[in-house]
């Protein structure tokens, strides 16, 4: 059985390990956007497929039996391409999207935004000194905030030249609550702008809550229609093992 695992997340790395342990052949696909310090177990490929057409060609050419889309909840384009390519080729697809922070105990107190424009507008009215943790690629949409203090934290350097009033920290999580408290205090942050990446509770959210710093939370894009969705790695393994039985039976019959 050949599995294509669309990765770039901790969950995808964990799945690569579990699939390998089960003896299931899987290729992890990475966009190659960030330097990966922890390459996943097993075979990897790096770089885009060339849209849904390119991915459909890859699925046929590599005789892929199943696709697991374990990309980040905000990797909207890749997920849409996977849905399109799998629908066209008939390859089963499962989307793994970690639990949203919409169920976080503090969620009702946050300012939820449906778009980056809305997040910027709401945050602009909440305070002058902003802590911006929305990923490197979205920074450009905040760049006209050259008139205020912005602290941003990224893994790889931003693609844009950041305004002089910004401080760019380079760091990779997870972070400790004490360090996040220290950061918010040291830079006198009065609003946190982030996105609903989800998963284990994030230290910056706990720190913001403790210091009563308002949070602007960018809502997740909706997953593609008609794609089966699960939230935990264990559910993916159940699905894959079920498919493996079917694929093995099919191969026996076609011999
Ligand atoms: N967006 C985030 O906040 C975020 C956070 C952490 C990690 N990541 C990871 O970083 C990667 C890029 O995220 P993004 O938001 O830029 O994605 P995106 O906007 O949905 O994808 C843009 C393009 O990048 C290529 N691509 C994305 N993921 C890929 C993968 N796993 N393997 C091969 N090609 C991929 C595809 O190119 P083609 O059309 O040419 O196939 C896709 O059309 C994803 O793998 C995601 O899991 C994203």
CSV table of C-alpha atoms and ligand atoms in Angstrom, one decimal:
chain,number,residue,atom,x,y,z
A,1,UNK,CA,0.0,0.0,0.0
A,2,UNK,CA,1.4,3.4,-1.0
A,3,UNK,CA,0.4,6.4,1.1
A,4,UNK,CA,1.1,10.0,0.3
A,5,UNK,CA,1.3,12.1,3.5
A,6,UNK,CA,1.0,15.8,3.0
A,7,UNK,CA,3.1,17.2,5.9
A,8,UNK,CA,4.7,20.2,7.4
A,9,UNK,CA,3.2,19.7,10.9
A,10,UNK,CA,4.1,17.8,14.1
A,11,UNK,CA,1.2,15.5,13.5
A,12,UNK,CA,2.5,14.5,10.1
A,13,UNK,CA,5.8,13.7,11.6
A,14,UNK,CA,4.1,11.5,14.2
A,15,UNK,CA,2.1,9.8,11.5
A,16,UNK,CA,5.3,9.1,9.4
A,17,UNK,CA,6.7,7.4,12.5
A,18,UNK,CA,3.6,5.4,13.1
A,19,UNK,CA,3.1,4.3,9.5
A,20,UNK,CA,6.8,3.3,9.3
A,21,UNK,CA,6.3,1.2,12.5
A,22,UNK,CA,3.3,-0.5,10.9
A,23,UNK,CA,5.3,-1.3,7.8
A,24,UNK,CA,3.1,0.9,5.7
A,25,UNK,CA,5.0,2.5,2.8
A,26,UNK,CA,4.5,6.3,3.0
A,27,UNK,CA,6.1,9.3,1.4
A,28,UNK,CA,5.9,12.5,3.3
A,29,UNK,CA,5.6,15.6,1.1
A,30,UNK,CA,6.9,18.9,2.3
A,31,UNK,CA,6.5,22.3,0.7
A,32,UNK,CA,10.1,23.2,1.5
A,33,UNK,CA,9.0,26.6,2.8
A,34,UNK,CA,10.9,26.4,6.1
A,35,UNK,CA,14.1,24.8,7.2
A,36,UNK,CA,13.2,21.4,8.7
A,37,UNK,CA,15.3,20.5,11.7
A,38,UNK,CA,13.4,17.3,12.4
A,39,UNK,CA,12.9,15.5,9.1
A,40,UNK,CA,10.2,12.9,9.3
A,41,UNK,CA,10.9,9.2,9.3
A,42,UNK,CA,10.9,7.3,6.0
A,43,UNK,CA,10.9,8.7,2.5
A,44,UNK,CA,10.3,12.4,1.9
A,45,UNK,CA,9.8,14.6,-1.2
A,46,UNK,CA,10.1,18.3,-1.2
A,47,UNK,CA,8.3,21.0,-3.2
A,48,UNK,CA,5.0,21.8,-4.8
A,49,UNK,CA,3.3,19.4,-7.2
A,50,UNK,CA,2.2,22.1,-9.7
A,51,UNK,CA,-1.4,22.5,-8.5
A,52,UNK,CA,-4.2,20.0,-8.5
A,53,UNK,CA,-3.3,18.8,-12.0
A,54,UNK,CA,0.2,18.1,-11.0
A,55,UNK,CA,-0.9,16.3,-7.9
A,56,UNK,CA,-3.4,14.2,-9.8
A,57,UNK,CA,-0.5,13.2,-12.2
A,58,UNK,CA,1.7,12.3,-9.2
A,59,UNK,CA,-1.0,10.1,-7.7
A,60,UNK,CA,-1.4,8.2,-10.9
A,61,UNK,CA,2.3,8.0,-11.7
A,62,UNK,CA,3.3,6.8,-8.2
A,63,UNK,CA,0.3,4.4,-7.8
A,64,UNK,CA,-0.8,6.1,-4.6
A,65,UNK,CA,-3.5,4.2,-2.7
A,66,UNK,CA,-4.4,6.8,-0.2
A,67,UNK,CA,-3.7,10.4,0.7
A,68,UNK,CA,-3.5,11.8,4.2
A,69,UNK,CA,-3.7,15.6,4.3
A,70,UNK,CA,-1.9,16.4,7.5
A,71,UNK,CA,-0.9,19.9,6.5
A,72,UNK,CA,-1.5,22.9,8.8
A,73,UNK,CA,-5.1,24.0,9.3
A,74,UNK,CA,-4.2,27.3,7.4
A,75,UNK,CA,-2.6,25.5,4.4
A,76,UNK,CA,-5.8,26.2,2.5
A,77,UNK,CA,-4.5,25.9,-1.1
A,78,UNK,CA,-2.8,22.5,-0.5
A,79,UNK,CA,-5.9,21.1,1.1
A,80,UNK,CA,-8.1,22.3,-1.8
A,81,UNK,CA,-5.7,20.8,-4.3
A,82,UNK,CA,-5.6,17.5,-2.5
A,83,UNK,CA,-9.5,17.4,-2.4
A,84,UNK,CA,-9.6,18.2,-6.2
A,85,UNK,CA,-6.9,15.7,-7.2
A,86,UNK,CA,-8.3,12.9,-5.1
A,87,UNK,CA,-11.8,13.4,-6.4
A,88,UNK,CA,-10.6,13.2,-10.0
A,89,UNK,CA,-8.4,10.2,-9.5
A,90,UNK,CA,-10.6,8.3,-7.0
A,91,UNK,CA,-7.8,8.0,-4.5
A,92,UNK,CA,-9.2,8.0,-0.9
A,93,UNK,CA,-8.4,11.2,1.1
A,94,UNK,CA,-8.5,11.9,4.8
A,95,UNK,CA,-7.9,15.4,6.2
A,96,UNK,CA,-6.3,15.5,9.7
A,97,UNK,CA,-6.8,18.9,11.3
A,98,UNK,CA,-5.9,19.3,14.9
A,99,UNK,CA,-8.6,20.5,17.3
A,100,UNK,CA,-9.4,24.1,17.0
A,101,UNK,CA,-9.0,26.6,19.8
A,102,UNK,CA,-12.6,27.5,19.4
A,103,UNK,CA,-13.2,25.1,22.4
A,104,UNK,CA,-10.4,26.7,24.5
A,105,UNK,CA,-11.8,27.9,27.9
A,106,UNK,CA,-10.8,31.5,27.0
A,107,UNK,CA,-12.2,31.4,23.5
A,108,UNK,CA,-15.3,33.5,24.3
A,109,UNK,CA,-13.1,36.3,25.5
A,110,UNK,CA,-11.1,36.6,22.3
A,111,UNK,CA,-11.8,38.8,19.4
A,112,UNK,CA,-12.4,36.4,16.5
A,113,UNK,CA,-11.6,37.7,13.0
A,114,UNK,CA,-12.7,36.1,9.7
A,115,UNK,CA,-9.9,37.7,7.7
A,116,UNK,CA,-6.5,39.2,8.1
A,117,UNK,CA,-8.0,42.6,7.2
A,118,UNK,CA,-10.5,42.3,10.0
A,119,UNK,CA,-7.8,41.1,12.5
A,120,UNK,CA,-5.7,44.1,11.6
A,121,UNK,CA,-8.6,46.5,12.0
A,122,UNK,CA,-9.8,45.0,15.4
A,123,UNK,CA,-6.2,44.9,16.8
A,124,UNK,CA,-5.6,48.5,15.6
A,125,UNK,CA,-8.4,49.6,17.9
A,126,UNK,CA,-7.3,47.6,20.9
A,127,UNK,CA,-3.8,48.8,21.5
A,128,UNK,CA,-0.6,50.3,20.1
A,129,UNK,CA,2.0,47.7,21.0
A,130,UNK,CA,1.2,44.5,19.2
A,131,UNK,CA,2.6,40.9,19.4
A,132,UNK,CA,2.0,39.4,16.0
A,133,UNK,CA,2.3,35.6,15.7
A,134,UNK,CA,0.5,34.8,12.4
A,135,UNK,CA,3.3,33.2,10.4
A,136,UNK,CA,6.0,34.7,8.2
A,137,UNK,CA,3.9,34.6,5.0
A,138,UNK,CA,1.2,36.9,6.3
A,139,UNK,CA,3.5,39.6,7.7
A,140,UNK,CA,3.3,41.7,4.6
A,141,UNK,CA,-0.3,42.3,5.2
A,142,UNK,CA,0.6,44.2,8.4
A,143,UNK,CA,3.6,46.0,7.0
A,144,UNK,CA,1.9,49.4,6.8
A,145,UNK,CA,1.9,49.4,10.6
A,146,UNK,CA,5.2,51.2,10.4
A,147,UNK,CA,3.9,53.8,12.9
A,148,UNK,CA,3.6,51.4,15.9
A,149,UNK,CA,5.6,48.9,17.8
A,150,UNK,CA,5.2,45.4,16.5
A,151,UNK,CA,6.9,42.4,18.0
A,152,UNK,CA,6.8,39.4,15.7
A,153,UNK,CA,8.1,35.9,16.1
A,154,UNK,CA,9.1,33.7,13.2
A,155,UNK,CA,11.0,30.5,12.6
A,156,UNK,CA,12.7,31.6,9.3
A,157,UNK,CA,13.4,35.2,8.4
A,158,UNK,CA,10.5,37.2,7.0
A,159,UNK,CA,10.2,37.7,3.3
A,160,UNK,CA,9.6,41.4,3.8
A,161,UNK,CA,11.9,44.1,5.1
A,162,UNK,CA,10.2,44.8,8.4
A,163,UNK,CA,9.5,48.5,9.3
A,164,UNK,CA,11.9,50.2,11.7
A,165,UNK,CA,9.4,50.2,14.5
A,166,UNK,CA,9.2,46.4,14.5
A,167,UNK,CA,11.2,43.8,16.5
A,168,UNK,CA,11.6,40.5,14.8
A,169,UNK,CA,12.4,37.5,17.0
A,170,UNK,CA,13.6,34.3,15.5
A,171,UNK,CA,12.5,31.2,17.6
A,172,UNK,CA,10.8,27.9,17.2
A,173,UNK,CA,8.2,26.7,19.8
A,174,UNK,CA,7.0,25.2,21.9
A,175,UNK,CA,7.4,28.1,24.4
A,176,UNK,CA,7.1,28.1,28.2
A,177,UNK,CA,4.5,30.2,29.9
A,178,UNK,CA,7.1,31.9,32.1
A,179,UNK,CA,9.0,33.0,29.0
A,180,UNK,CA,5.9,34.2,27.3
A,181,UNK,CA,4.9,36.2,30.4
A,182,UNK,CA,8.4,37.7,30.4
A,183,UNK,CA,8.1,38.6,26.7
A,184,UNK,CA,4.7,40.3,27.0
A,185,UNK,CA,5.9,42.3,30.1
A,186,UNK,CA,9.3,43.2,28.7
A,187,UNK,CA,7.9,44.6,25.4
A,188,UNK,CA,4.8,46.1,27.1
A,189,UNK,CA,2.5,44.3,24.7
A,190,UNK,CA,-1.1,45.5,24.8
A,191,UNK,CA,-2.6,43.2,22.1
A,192,UNK,CA,-1.8,39.7,20.8
A,193,UNK,CA,-2.7,38.9,17.2
A,194,UNK,CA,-2.6,35.2,16.3
A,195,UNK,CA,-4.4,32.5,14.4
A,196,UNK,CA,-6.3,29.4,15.4
A,197,UNK,CA,-3.6,26.9,14.7
A,198,UNK,CA,-5.1,24.7,17.4
A,199,UNK,CA,-3.6,21.7,19.2
A,200,UNK,CA,-2.2,21.6,22.7
A,201,UNK,CA,-2.9,24.8,24.6
A,202,UNK,CA,-0.4,27.5,23.6
A,203,UNK,CA,1.7,29.2,26.3
A,204,UNK,CA,1.2,32.7,24.7
A,205,UNK,CA,-2.5,32.4,25.1
A,206,UNK,CA,-2.2,31.5,28.8
A,207,UNK,CA,0.3,34.4,29.3
A,208,UNK,CA,-2.1,36.8,27.6
A,209,UNK,CA,-4.9,35.6,29.7
A,210,UNK,CA,-2.9,36.0,32.9
A,211,UNK,CA,-1.9,39.6,32.0
A,212,UNK,CA,-5.3,40.4,30.6
A,213,UNK,CA,-3.8,41.2,27.2
A,214,UNK,CA,-6.6,41.1,24.6
A,215,UNK,CA,-6.3,38.4,21.9
A,216,UNK,CA,-7.3,38.8,18.3
A,217,UNK,CA,-7.7,35.3,16.9
A,218,UNK,CA,-7.8,34.7,13.1
A,219,UNK,CA,-10.5,32.0,12.3
A,220,UNK,CA,-9.5,29.0,10.3
A,221,UNK,CA,-10.4,28.6,6.7
A,222,UNK,CA,-13.2,26.1,6.2
A,223,UNK,CA,-11.9,22.7,5.0
A,224,UNK,CA,-12.8,21.6,1.5
A,225,UNK,CA,-16.3,20.2,1.0
A,226,UNK,CA,-17.0,16.5,1.1
A,227,UNK,CA,-13.6,15.6,2.5
A,228,UNK,CA,-13.6,13.3,5.5
A,229,UNK,CA,-12.1,15.1,8.5
A,230,UNK,CA,-10.5,13.8,11.7
A,231,UNK,CA,-8.8,15.6,14.5
A,232,UNK,CA,-6.4,13.0,16.0
A,233,UNK,CA,-3.5,11.0,14.7
A,234,UNK,CA,-5.0,7.8,16.2
A,235,UNK,CA,-8.1,8.2,13.9
A,236,UNK,CA,-5.9,8.4,10.9
A,237,UNK,CA,-4.2,5.1,11.8
A,238,UNK,CA,-7.6,3.4,12.1
A,239,UNK,CA,-8.5,4.7,8.7
A,240,UNK,CA,-5.3,3.6,7.0
A,241,UNK,CA,-5.3,0.2,8.6
A,242,UNK,CA,-8.9,-0.3,7.3
A,243,UNK,CA,-7.9,0.7,3.8
A,244,UNK,CA,-4.9,-1.6,3.9
A,245,UNK,CA,-7.2,-4.6,4.4
A,246,UNK,CA,-9.2,-3.5,1.3
A,247,UNK,CA,-6.1,-2.8,-0.8
A,248,UNK,CA,-4.6,-6.2,0.0
A,249,UNK,CA,-7.9,-8.0,-0.9
A,250,UNK,CA,-8.1,-6.1,-4.2
A,251,UNK,CA,-4.5,-7.0,-5.1
A,252,UNK,CA,-5.2,-10.7,-4.2
A,253,UNK,CA,-8.3,-10.8,-6.4
A,254,UNK,CA,-6.5,-9.1,-9.4
A,255,UNK,CA,-3.7,-11.7,-9.3
B,1,LIG,N1,0.1,28.1,6.8
B,1,LIG,C1,0.6,28.0,8.0
B,1,LIG,O1,0.3,28.7,9.0
B,1,LIG,C2,1.5,26.9,8.3
B,1,LIG,C3,2.1,26.7,9.6
B,1,LIG,C4,2.9,25.6,9.9
B,1,LIG,C5,3.3,24.8,8.8
B,1,LIG,N2,2.8,24.9,7.6
B,1,LIG,C6,3.1,24.0,6.5
B,1,LIG,O2,3.8,24.7,5.6
B,1,LIG,C7,3.5,24.3,4.3
B,1,LIG,C8,3.1,25.4,3.4
B,1,LIG,O3,2.0,26.1,4.0
B,1,LIG,P1,1.1,27.2,3.2
B,1,LIG,O4,0.1,27.7,4.1
B,1,LIG,O5,2.0,28.0,2.4
B,1,LIG,O6,0.3,26.2,2.2
B,1,LIG,P2,-0.7,26.6,1.0
B,1,LIG,O7,-0.8,28.0,0.9
B,1,LIG,O8,-1.9,25.8,1.2
B,1,LIG,O9,0.1,25.9,-0.2
B,1,LIG,C9,0.7,26.7,-1.2
B,1,LIG,C10,1.4,25.8,-2.2
B,1,LIG,O10,2.6,25.2,-1.6
B,1,LIG,C11,2.7,23.8,-2.0
B,1,LIG,N3,2.5,23.0,-0.8
B,1,LIG,C12,2.0,23.3,0.4
B,1,LIG,N4,2.1,22.2,1.2
B,1,LIG,C13,2.8,21.3,0.6
B,1,LIG,C14,3.2,20.0,0.9
B,1,LIG,N5,3.0,19.5,2.2
B,1,LIG,N6,3.9,19.2,0.0
B,1,LIG,C15,4.1,19.8,-1.2
B,1,LIG,N7,3.7,21.0,-1.6
B,1,LIG,C16,3.0,21.7,-0.7
B,1,LIG,C17,1.6,23.6,-3.0
B,1,LIG,O11,2.2,23.9,-4.3
B,1,LIG,P3,1.6,23.2,-5.6
B,1,LIG,O12,0.3,23.9,-5.9
B,1,LIG,O13,2.7,23.5,-6.6
B,1,LIG,O14,1.5,21.8,-5.4
B,1,LIG,C18,0.5,24.6,-2.6
B,1,LIG,O15,-0.3,24.9,-3.6
B,1,LIG,C19,2.4,23.2,4.4
B,1,LIG,O16,2.9,22.0,4.2
B,1,LIG,C20,1.9,23.4,5.9
B,1,LIG,O17,1.6,22.1,6.4
B,1,LIG,C21,1.9,26.0,7.3
